[in-house]
Amino acid sequence: MGSVSEYFGSLVFDDRVMKANLTADVYRSLKKTIDEGAKLDIGVANAVAAAMKDWAVANGAIHYTHWFQPLTGITAEKHDSFISPSPDGGVIMEFSGKELIKGEPDASSFPSGGLRATFEARGYTAWDPTSYAFIKGKTLCIPTAFCSYGGEALDKKTPLLRSMEALNKQALRILRLFGNTSAKCVRSSVGPEQEYFLITKEMYDKRPDLRFTGRTLFGAKPPKGQEMDDHYFGVIKPRVAEYMEELNKELWKLGILAKTEHNEVAPAQHELAPIYTTTNIATDHNQLTMEIMQKVASKHGLVCLLHEKPFAGVNGSGKHNNWSIATDSGQNLLSPGETPYENAQFLLFLCAVIKAVDDYQDLLRLSVATAGNDHRLGANEAPPAVVSMFLGDELNAVLEAIENDTPYQGAQKTQMKLGVDVLPKFNRDTTDRNRTSPFAFTGNKFEFRMLGSSNSIACANIMLNAAVAESLRIYADRLEKAEDFKTTLNEMIRKTIKDHKRIIFNGNGYDDSWIKEATEKRGLLNYRTTPDCMPHLLDKKNVDMLTSLKVFSEAELKSRCDIMLENYSKTVIIEANTMVSMAKTQIAPAVEAYTAEVARAAEAKKQLDRNLACEYETGLVRRLSSLTDRIFAKAEELEKTLIELNKAADVIAESEMVRDTVLPAMNELRIPCDEAETLTSKEYWPFPSYGDLLFGVK
Ligand code: ADP
Ligand code: MG
């Protein structure tokens, strides 16, 4: 295979391929559909389908699939081959416009949260022409939305597209008010930075906890962890470098702009960041990236762990969601402009985000809530569970000056009068310092840092787009009716700063004193766990906002809340069952066998010399024996908490019981097991240790 520029996007039915393989008329209609959402007629669909099929077959594809993102958080596909019988007894390769546009997977086993009774198995998938089709293996994958026959969304893409549309509509209203008549659409863009761990496949296979749950449930602290800070940005090991090289190649073929790669803080932890792109495509690409990461790893005898907290005591993995909004001509609306007028527009968009984050802290928090991410948020490595915003000193000074109507005394000592003066260009170095903030302004974009590494980025961006659209809607309503545009604009900006400055925090988010200040003085929300935050999806203010912008229906919200809580409980229950099984069938027997060996050694020594004290053996046997008793007792207690779950009245009650009884019992069981690991001969220990796992890739 040739140079990167030759194979980049070679597996994507992208604009270049469309131009080359479609007639001018068909291409033009399709472009209109892609760019402006125009309806596609069946003739055009047939022509596109035929061209797509020919291109796919020429590139080795035999099957096609509608590729979609059900609420399981991963992607789904059901393959159909292109073959169709021909009258002469052979087959021809066929693919119609109808098959391109709509699919009907038997979808009864995907979570629907009661939206689609299982007997009404049919859901349908609908082509999303804004995200290019691509070839994976021998299959043409067509990105699609997934809905029930009643029209309710059963996936993550549908509400994401709706949220983008809501943002587009409201942002255009604002731009028109500022005299922009040329922008055709406004889109949000995202660049997600993806963290992950790499361990050897051989060791992974020996750990049921990793295989069943993606994280270690046991493991004594290794002699060396991340305290030396010698991994971050360190030299990449040859085996990892080979992995990254192949990963990049596979991603580039799929048109994914993988750009940066480096070692992260924890041993065995790495990061990959693509160049940002339209949110919808970035979401598809991130799902694909996670899939390809795992696939390529297995080719290299490695396993890629995407869990938020695979190891206790070392950093977990997150996903920074870099988000901005821009017009179709490429004007970034979160970038301070060149003229006073552009600055006023920038400040209004900035205020829209400030208001959105404050008004919908709960939605942002719950958009990243999973059992896995609960281990991370609020630990000393990730942003706290309290949502706040970092703006940097310069921008903060500007906002203060506006609020108090005083001269702006920023770095450049300029006065700041809205609509009159030019804002200073913010220096990236001064805006990007704070790594502890959940939501940081980084010069011309916001970095939302609460996402977990395995999260689909759809949820966070749905809430972000919707909440900002709502601020813009309120602003546009007022400005369109304003008698004096400038005065109203000034008032609105000042009022937003006054009303919402509590959400702005430029200090250290990891500090305990901040949590106290945030919750006690500022009244910010601190939802520590998934069951704490998820039910607030159905708070009236949230339902009102999301339904009025047509991002979700009320029924969809109810179903999503149920599904997310069910996922939470199921995840923890699987972990608990795995723990019980490992403790009873692996750890306790191993400790017991070793205890017996030590006892036998003492016995043998005494046979030699009756007067030998055998203090080491006796002491060890006593300690190990008491540990096995505790392990067994704690495993039984954990099992009891699981049985009790039957009594839960509904999903919310169950998730609360999981949080309050199952998780604590899991922690209790882990303690004697980890202690036993430090006392038991390594030969006897049934699976690789933390040290083996974290330092195993050479
Ligand atoms: P870091 O945060 O590690 O310092 P960068 O800020 O350079 O790294 O980039 C992080 C991610 O932000 C990348 O995926 C990059 O493409 C993305 N990004 C850069 N500019 C924008 C933007 N205007 N909108 C959205 N994402 C962006
Ligand atoms: Mg970053």
mmCIF file with all atom_site columns, C-alpha atoms and ligand atoms in Angstrom, residues 189-193 271 273-276 322-324 332 428 432 435 444-445 447, ligand 1:
data_model
loop_
_atom_site.group_PDB
_atom_site.id
_atom_site.type_symbol
_atom_site.label_atom_id
_atom_site.label_alt_id
_atom_site.label_comp_id
_atom_site.label_asym_id
_atom_site.label_entity_id
_atom_site.label_seq_id
_atom_site.pdbx_PDB_ins_code
_atom_site.Cartn_x
_atom_site.Cartn_y
_atom_site.Cartn_z
_atom_site.occupancy
_atom_site.B_iso_or_equiv
_atom_site.pdbx_formal_charge
_atom_site.auth_seq_id
_atom_site.auth_comp_id
_atom_site.auth_asym_id
_atom_site.auth_atom_id
_atom_site.pdbx_PDB_model_num
ATOM   1  C CA  . SER A 1 189 ? -17.875 20.116 15.713 1.00 0.00 ? 189 SER A CA  1
ATOM   2  C CA  . VAL A 1 190 ? -16.119 17.737 18.027 1.00 0.00 ? 190 VAL A CA  1
ATOM   3  C CA  . GLY A 1 191 ? -12.653 16.347 18.471 1.00 0.00 ? 191 GLY A CA  1
ATOM   4  C CA  . PRO A 1 192 ? -12.749 13.565 21.088 1.00 0.00 ? 192 PRO A CA  1
ATOM   5  C CA  . GLU A 1 193 ? -9.467  12.626 22.770 1.00 0.00 ? 193 GLU A CA  1
ATOM   6  C CA  . GLU A 1 271 ? -4.258  8.411  24.090 1.00 0.00 ? 271 GLU A CA  1
ATOM   7  C CA  . ALA A 1 273 ? -6.938  12.146 19.240 1.00 0.00 ? 273 ALA A CA  1
ATOM   8  C CA  . PRO A 1 274 ? -8.417  12.768 15.816 1.00 0.00 ? 274 PRO A CA  1
ATOM   9  C CA  . ILE A 1 275 ? -8.745  16.107 14.054 1.00 0.00 ? 275 ILE A CA  1
ATOM   10 C CA  . TYR A 1 276 ? -12.161 17.510 14.865 1.00 0.00 ? 276 TYR A CA  1
ATOM   11 C CA  . ASN A 1 322 ? -13.577 19.335 22.369 1.00 0.00 ? 322 ASN A CA  1
ATOM   12 C CA  . TRP A 1 323 ? -16.634 21.186 21.107 1.00 0.00 ? 323 TRP A CA  1
ATOM   13 C CA  . SER A 1 324 ? -17.193 24.280 19.047 1.00 0.00 ? 324 SER A CA  1
ATOM   14 C CA  . ASN A 1 332 ? -15.957 29.563 14.445 1.00 0.00 ? 332 ASN A CA  1
ATOM   15 C CA  . ARG A 1 428 ? -3.974  29.520 24.209 1.00 0.00 ? 428 ARG A CA  1
ATOM   16 C CA  . ASP A 1 432 ? -5.516  25.920 28.547 1.00 0.00 ? 432 ASP A CA  1
ATOM   17 C CA  . ARG A 1 435 ? -6.640  20.531 33.602 1.00 0.00 ? 435 ARG A CA  1
ATOM   18 C CA  . ASN A 1 444 ? -11.826 28.911 20.543 1.00 0.00 ? 444 ASN A CA  1
ATOM   19 C CA  . LYS A 1 445 ? -13.589 25.802 21.798 1.00 0.00 ? 445 LYS A CA  1
ATOM   20 C CA  . GLU A 1 447 ? -13.336 21.000 26.324 1.00 0.00 ? 447 GLU A CA  1
HETATM 21 P P1  . ADP B 2 .   ? -4.885  19.095 23.896 1.00 0.00 ? 1   ADP B P1  1
HETATM 22 O O1  . ADP B 2 .   ? -6.238  19.370 24.470 1.00 0.00 ? 1   ADP B O1  1
HETATM 23 O O2  . ADP B 2 .   ? -4.398  17.716 24.222 1.00 0.00 ? 1   ADP B O2  1
HETATM 24 O O3  . ADP B 2 .   ? -3.912  20.175 24.214 1.00 0.00 ? 1   ADP B O3  1
HETATM 25 P P2  . ADP B 2 .   ? -5.638  20.118 21.266 1.00 0.00 ? 1   ADP B P2  1
HETATM 26 O O4  . ADP B 2 .   ? -6.334  21.185 21.997 1.00 0.00 ? 1   ADP B O4  1
HETATM 27 O O5  . ADP B 2 .   ? -4.630  20.486 20.261 1.00 0.00 ? 1   ADP B O5  1
HETATM 28 O O6  . ADP B 2 .   ? -4.995  19.073 22.290 1.00 0.00 ? 1   ADP B O6  1
HETATM 29 O O7  . ADP B 2 .   ? -6.697  19.238 20.520 1.00 0.00 ? 1   ADP B O7  1
HETATM 30 C C1  . ADP B 2 .   ? -7.535  18.382 21.167 1.00 0.00 ? 1   ADP B C1  1
HETATM 31 C C2  . ADP B 2 .   ? -8.670  18.077 20.242 1.00 0.00 ? 1   ADP B C2  1
HETATM 32 O O8  . ADP B 2 .   ? -9.431  19.249 20.008 1.00 0.00 ? 1   ADP B O8  1
HETATM 33 C C3  . ADP B 2 .   ? -8.290  17.550 18.865 1.00 0.00 ? 1   ADP B C3  1
HETATM 34 O O9  . ADP B 2 .   ? -9.129  16.489 18.551 1.00 0.00 ? 1   ADP B O9  1
HETATM 35 C C4  . ADP B 2 .   ? -8.549  18.746 17.979 1.00 0.00 ? 1   ADP B C4  1
HETATM 36 O O10 . ADP B 2 .   ? -8.840  18.376 16.649 1.00 0.00 ? 1   ADP B O10 1
HETATM 37 C C5  . ADP B 2 .   ? -9.760  19.322 18.655 1.00 0.00 ? 1   ADP B C5  1
HETATM 38 N N1  . ADP B 2 .   ? -10.068 20.697 18.244 1.00 0.00 ? 1   ADP B N1  1
HETATM 39 C C6  . ADP B 2 .   ? -9.206  21.680 17.895 1.00 0.00 ? 1   ADP B C6  1
HETATM 40 N N2  . ADP B 2 .   ? -9.890  22.776 17.517 1.00 0.00 ? 1   ADP B N2  1
HETATM 41 C C7  . ADP B 2 .   ? -11.212 22.492 17.625 1.00 0.00 ? 1   ADP B C7  1
HETATM 42 C C8  . ADP B 2 .   ? -12.415 23.189 17.360 1.00 0.00 ? 1   ADP B C8  1
HETATM 43 N N3  . ADP B 2 .   ? -12.423 24.439 16.899 1.00 0.00 ? 1   ADP B N3  1
HETATM 44 N N4  . ADP B 2 .   ? -13.581 22.547 17.586 1.00 0.00 ? 1   ADP B N4  1
HETATM 45 C C9  . ADP B 2 .   ? -13.611 21.303 18.053 1.00 0.00 ? 1   ADP B C9  1
HETATM 46 N N5  . ADP B 2 .   ? -12.514 20.595 18.302 1.00 0.00 ? 1   ADP B N5  1
HETATM 47 C C10 . ADP B 2 .   ? -11.326 21.163 18.097 1.00 0.00 ? 1   ADP B C10 1
#
